[in-house]
mmCIF file with all atom_site columns, C-alpha atoms in Angstrom:
data_model
loop_
_atom_site.group_PDB
_atom_site.id
_atom_site.type_symbol
_atom_site.label_atom_id
_atom_site.label_alt_id
_atom_site.label_comp_id
_atom_site.label_asym_id
_atom_site.label_entity_id
_atom_site.label_seq_id
_atom_site.pdbx_PDB_ins_code
_atom_site.Cartn_x
_atom_site.Cartn_y
_atom_site.Cartn_z
_atom_site.occupancy
_atom_site.B_iso_or_equiv
_atom_site.pdbx_formal_charge
_atom_site.auth_seq_id
_atom_site.auth_comp_id
_atom_site.auth_asym_id
_atom_site.auth_atom_id
_atom_site.pdbx_PDB_model_num
ATOM 1  C CA . UNK A 1 1  ? 9.616  1.377  5.352   1.00 0.00 ? 757 UNK A CA 1
ATOM 2  C CA . UNK A 1 2  ? 10.236 3.558  2.338   1.00 0.00 ? 758 UNK A CA 1
ATOM 3  C CA . UNK A 1 3  ? 13.441 3.330  0.286   1.00 0.00 ? 759 UNK A CA 1
ATOM 4  C CA . UNK A 1 4  ? 14.635 5.571  -2.554  1.00 0.00 ? 760 UNK A CA 1
ATOM 5  C CA . UNK A 1 5  ? 11.577 6.049  -4.620  1.00 0.00 ? 761 UNK A CA 1
ATOM 6  C CA . UNK A 1 6  ? 9.391  8.422  -6.500  1.00 0.00 ? 762 UNK A CA 1
ATOM 7  C CA . UNK A 1 7  ? 5.774  9.016  -5.607  1.00 0.00 ? 763 UNK A CA 1
ATOM 8  C CA . UNK A 1 8  ? 3.839  7.383  -8.432  1.00 0.00 ? 764 UNK A CA 1
ATOM 9  C CA . UNK A 1 9  ? 0.427  8.666  -7.449  1.00 0.00 ? 765 UNK A CA 1
ATOM 10 C CA . UNK A 1 10 ? -1.094 10.996 -4.919  1.00 0.00 ? 766 UNK A CA 1
ATOM 11 C CA . UNK A 1 11 ? -0.831 9.593  -1.393  1.00 0.00 ? 767 UNK A CA 1
ATOM 12 C CA . UNK A 1 12 ? -2.143 10.399 2.056   1.00 0.00 ? 768 UNK A CA 1
ATOM 13 C CA . UNK A 1 13 ? -0.199 9.387  5.140   1.00 0.00 ? 769 UNK A CA 1
ATOM 14 C CA . UNK A 1 14 ? -2.474 8.793  8.101   1.00 0.00 ? 770 UNK A CA 1
ATOM 15 C CA . UNK A 1 15 ? -1.770 9.114  11.808  1.00 0.00 ? 771 UNK A CA 1
ATOM 16 C CA . UNK A 1 16 ? -2.666 5.467  12.498  1.00 0.00 ? 772 UNK A CA 1
ATOM 17 C CA . UNK A 1 17 ? 0.443  4.152  10.666  1.00 0.00 ? 773 UNK A CA 1
ATOM 18 C CA . UNK A 1 18 ? 4.201  4.424  11.177  1.00 0.00 ? 774 UNK A CA 1
ATOM 19 C CA . UNK A 1 19 ? 6.260  5.908  8.365   1.00 0.00 ? 775 UNK A CA 1
ATOM 20 C CA . UNK A 1 20 ? 10.001 5.269  8.213   1.00 0.00 ? 776 UNK A CA 1
ATOM 21 C CA . UNK A 1 21 ? 12.065 7.109  5.639   1.00 0.00 ? 777 UNK A CA 1
ATOM 22 C CA . UNK A 1 22 ? 15.294 5.195  5.107   1.00 0.00 ? 778 UNK A CA 1
ATOM 23 C CA . UNK A 1 23 ? 16.299 7.066  1.957   1.00 0.00 ? 779 UNK A CA 1
ATOM 24 C CA . UNK A 1 24 ? 14.991 9.813  -0.295  1.00 0.00 ? 780 UNK A CA 1
ATOM 25 C CA . UNK A 1 25 ? 11.346 10.032 -1.359  1.00 0.00 ? 781 UNK A CA 1
ATOM 26 C CA . UNK A 1 26 ? 10.751 12.331 -4.320  1.00 0.00 ? 782 UNK A CA 1
ATOM 27 C CA . UNK A 1 27 ? 7.414  14.068 -4.821  1.00 0.00 ? 783 UNK A CA 1
ATOM 28 C CA . UNK A 1 28 ? 7.464  14.709 -8.559  1.00 0.00 ? 784 UNK A CA 1
ATOM 29 C CA . UNK A 1 29 ? 5.667  17.227 -10.724 1.00 0.00 ? 785 UNK A CA 1
ATOM 30 C CA . UNK A 1 30 ? 1.904  16.727 -10.551 1.00 0.00 ? 786 UNK A CA 1
ATOM 31 C CA . UNK A 1 31 ? 2.000  14.494 -7.471  1.00 0.00 ? 787 UNK A CA 1
ATOM 32 C CA . UNK A 1 32 ? 0.770  15.366 -3.970  1.00 0.00 ? 788 UNK A CA 1
ATOM 33 C CA . UNK A 1 33 ? 1.748  13.830 -0.652  1.00 0.00 ? 789 UNK A CA 1
ATOM 34 C CA . UNK A 1 34 ? -0.710 14.753 2.090   1.00 0.00 ? 790 UNK A CA 1
ATOM 35 C CA . UNK A 1 35 ? 0.261  14.108 5.709   1.00 0.00 ? 791 UNK A CA 1
ATOM 36 C CA . UNK A 1 36 ? -2.611 14.110 8.184   1.00 0.00 ? 792 UNK A CA 1
ATOM 37 C CA . UNK A 1 37 ? -2.408 15.938 11.523  1.00 0.00 ? 793 UNK A CA 1
ATOM 38 C CA . UNK A 1 38 ? -1.031 13.682 14.264  1.00 0.00 ? 794 UNK A CA 1
ATOM 39 C CA . UNK A 1 39 ? 1.231  11.679 11.943  1.00 0.00 ? 795 UNK A CA 1
ATOM 40 C CA . UNK A 1 40 ? 4.806  10.860 12.956  1.00 0.00 ? 796 UNK A CA 1
ATOM 41 C CA . UNK A 1 41 ? 7.510  10.249 10.350  1.00 0.00 ? 797 UNK A CA 1
ATOM 42 C CA . UNK A 1 42 ? 10.773 8.614  11.408  1.00 0.00 ? 798 UNK A CA 1
ATOM 43 C CA . UNK A 1 43 ? 13.983 9.241  9.472   1.00 0.00 ? 799 UNK A CA 1
ATOM 44 C CA . UNK A 1 44 ? 17.048 7.058  9.483   1.00 0.00 ? 800 UNK A CA 1
ATOM 45 C CA . UNK A 1 45 ? 20.610 7.366  8.258   1.00 0.00 ? 801 UNK A CA 1
ATOM 46 C CA . UNK A 1 46 ? 22.885 4.636  6.954   1.00 0.00 ? 802 UNK A CA 1
ATOM 47 C CA . UNK A 1 47 ? 26.542 5.188  6.160   1.00 0.00 ? 803 UNK A CA 1
ATOM 48 C CA . UNK A 1 48 ? 26.555 2.081  3.903   1.00 0.00 ? 804 UNK A CA 1
ATOM 49 C CA . UNK A 1 49 ? 29.520 0.701  5.833   1.00 0.00 ? 805 UNK A CA 1
ATOM 50 C CA . UNK A 1 50 ? 31.738 3.640  4.882   1.00 0.00 ? 806 UNK A CA 1
ATOM 51 C CA . UNK A 1 51 ? 31.781 5.938  7.925   1.00 0.00 ? 807 UNK A CA 1
ATOM 52 C CA . UNK A 1 52 ? 34.607 8.087  6.483   1.00 0.00 ? 808 UNK A CA 1
ATOM 53 C CA . UNK A 1 53 ? 32.701 8.902  3.273   1.00 0.00 ? 809 UNK A CA 1
ATOM 54 C CA . UNK A 1 54 ? 29.433 10.821 3.184   1.00 0.00 ? 810 UNK A CA 1
ATOM 55 C CA . UNK A 1 55 ? 28.903 10.528 -0.587  1.00 0.00 ? 811 UNK A CA 1
ATOM 56 C CA . UNK A 1 56 ? 27.065 7.183  -0.404  1.00 0.00 ? 812 UNK A CA 1
ATOM 57 C CA . UNK A 1 57 ? 25.053 7.810  2.767   1.00 0.00 ? 813 UNK A CA 1
ATOM 58 C CA . UNK A 1 58 ? 21.328 7.078  2.767   1.00 0.00 ? 814 UNK A CA 1
ATOM 59 C CA . UNK A 1 59 ? 19.413 9.751  4.636   1.00 0.00 ? 815 UNK A CA 1
ATOM 60 C CA . UNK A 1 60 ? 15.657 9.571  5.144   1.00 0.00 ? 816 UNK A CA 1
ATOM 61 C CA . UNK A 1 61 ? 14.174 12.664 3.549   1.00 0.00 ? 817 UNK A CA 1
ATOM 62 C CA . UNK A 1 62 ? 11.273 14.064 1.548   1.00 0.00 ? 818 UNK A CA 1
ATOM 63 C CA . UNK A 1 63 ? 12.084 16.050 -1.572  1.00 0.00 ? 819 UNK A CA 1
ATOM 64 C CA . UNK A 1 64 ? 9.343  17.974 -3.334  1.00 0.00 ? 820 UNK A CA 1
ATOM 65 C CA . UNK A 1 65 ? 10.571 18.684 -6.851  1.00 0.00 ? 821 UNK A CA 1
ATOM 66 C CA . UNK A 1 66 ? 9.277  21.596 -8.916  1.00 0.00 ? 822 UNK A CA 1
ATOM 67 C CA . UNK A 1 67 ? 5.547  21.031 -9.334  1.00 0.00 ? 823 UNK A CA 1
ATOM 68 C CA . UNK A 1 68 ? 5.421  18.401 -6.584  1.00 0.00 ? 824 UNK A CA 1
ATOM 69 C CA . UNK A 1 69 ? 3.280  19.214 -3.595  1.00 0.00 ? 825 UNK A CA 1
ATOM 70 C CA . UNK A 1 70 ? 3.564  18.411 0.104   1.00 0.00 ? 826 UNK A CA 1
ATOM 71 C CA . UNK A 1 71 ? 0.465  19.179 2.174   1.00 0.00 ? 827 UNK A CA 1
ATOM 72 C CA . UNK A 1 72 ? 1.227  18.903 5.889   1.00 0.00 ? 828 UNK A CA 1
ATOM 73 C CA . UNK A 1 73 ? -1.151 20.934 8.024   1.00 0.00 ? 829 UNK A CA 1
ATOM 74 C CA . UNK A 1 74 ? -0.688 19.842 11.615  1.00 0.00 ? 830 UNK A CA 1
ATOM 75 C CA . UNK A 1 75 ? -2.479 21.447 14.527  1.00 0.00 ? 831 UNK A CA 1
ATOM 76 C CA . UNK A 1 76 ? -1.485 22.451 18.055  1.00 0.00 ? 832 UNK A CA 1
ATOM 77 C CA . UNK A 1 77 ? -3.321 19.369 19.377  1.00 0.00 ? 833 UNK A CA 1
ATOM 78 C CA . UNK A 1 78 ? -2.112 17.044 16.602  1.00 0.00 ? 834 UNK A CA 1
ATOM 79 C CA . UNK A 1 79 ? 1.247  18.185 15.264  1.00 0.00 ? 835 UNK A CA 1
ATOM 80 C CA . UNK A 1 80 ? 3.017  16.432 12.429  1.00 0.00 ? 836 UNK A CA 1
ATOM 81 C CA . UNK A 1 81 ? 6.321  15.230 13.830  1.00 0.00 ? 837 UNK A CA 1
ATOM 82 C CA . UNK A 1 82 ? 9.504  14.431 11.888  1.00 0.00 ? 838 UNK A CA 1
ATOM 83 C CA . UNK A 1 83 ? 11.950 12.669 14.187  1.00 0.00 ? 839 UNK A CA 1
ATOM 84 C CA . UNK A 1 84 ? 14.799 10.149 14.246  1.00 0.00 ? 840 UNK A CA 1
ATOM 85 C CA . UNK A 1 85 ? 14.308 6.396  13.934  1.00 0.00 ? 841 UNK A CA 1
ATOM 86 C CA . UNK A 1 86 ? 16.012 6.022  17.325  1.00 0.00 ? 842 UNK A CA 1
ATOM 87 C CA . UNK A 1 87 ? 12.889 7.443  18.994  1.00 0.00 ? 843 UNK A CA 1
ATOM 88 C CA . UNK A 1 88 ? 10.811 4.578  17.583  1.00 0.00 ? 844 UNK A CA 1
ATOM 89 C CA . UNK A 1 89 ? 13.509 2.036  18.441  1.00 0.00 ? 845 UNK A CA 1
ATOM 90 C CA . UNK A 1 90 ? 13.372 3.092  22.096  1.00 0.00 ? 846 UNK A CA 1
ATOM 91 C CA . UNK A 1 91 ? 9.556  2.927  22.099  1.00 0.00 ? 847 UNK A CA 1
ATOM 92 C CA . UNK A 1 92 ? 9.438  -0.627 20.708  1.00 0.00 ? 848 UNK A CA 1
ATOM 93 C CA . UNK A 1 93 ? 12.765 -1.803 22.182  1.00 0.00 ? 849 UNK A CA 1
ATOM 94 C CA . UNK A 1 94 ? 14.055 -3.008 18.812  1.00 0.00 ? 850 UNK A CA 1
ATOM 95 C CA . UNK A 1 95 ? 16.924 -2.015 16.483  1.00 0.00 ? 851 UNK A CA 1
ATOM 96 C CA . UNK A 1 96 ? 15.421 -1.177 13.094  1.00 0.00 ? 852 UNK A CA 1
ATOM 97 C CA . UNK A 1 97 ? 18.633 -0.230 11.256  1.00 0.00 ? 853 UNK A CA 1
#
């Protein structure tokens, strides 16, 4: 599970692991995040107990800043999939939020 953070070094996400974005992940200048074909990334949202206010919401997302690099070359046979955490929750029959 990844919280608000900044990529501190180049990383490769592999298809044999589960990646859950529960807040923002910044890819800063000079850093590269590579996502292998066949990898699934699950995003979540959390209203922080304030459903009427969106200003403090945590939303799983990737943000490549100027000079940051995201390499995500999926294929027809092994696409890279960004989906909601609820998909994983159904698969494992567990509430992850």
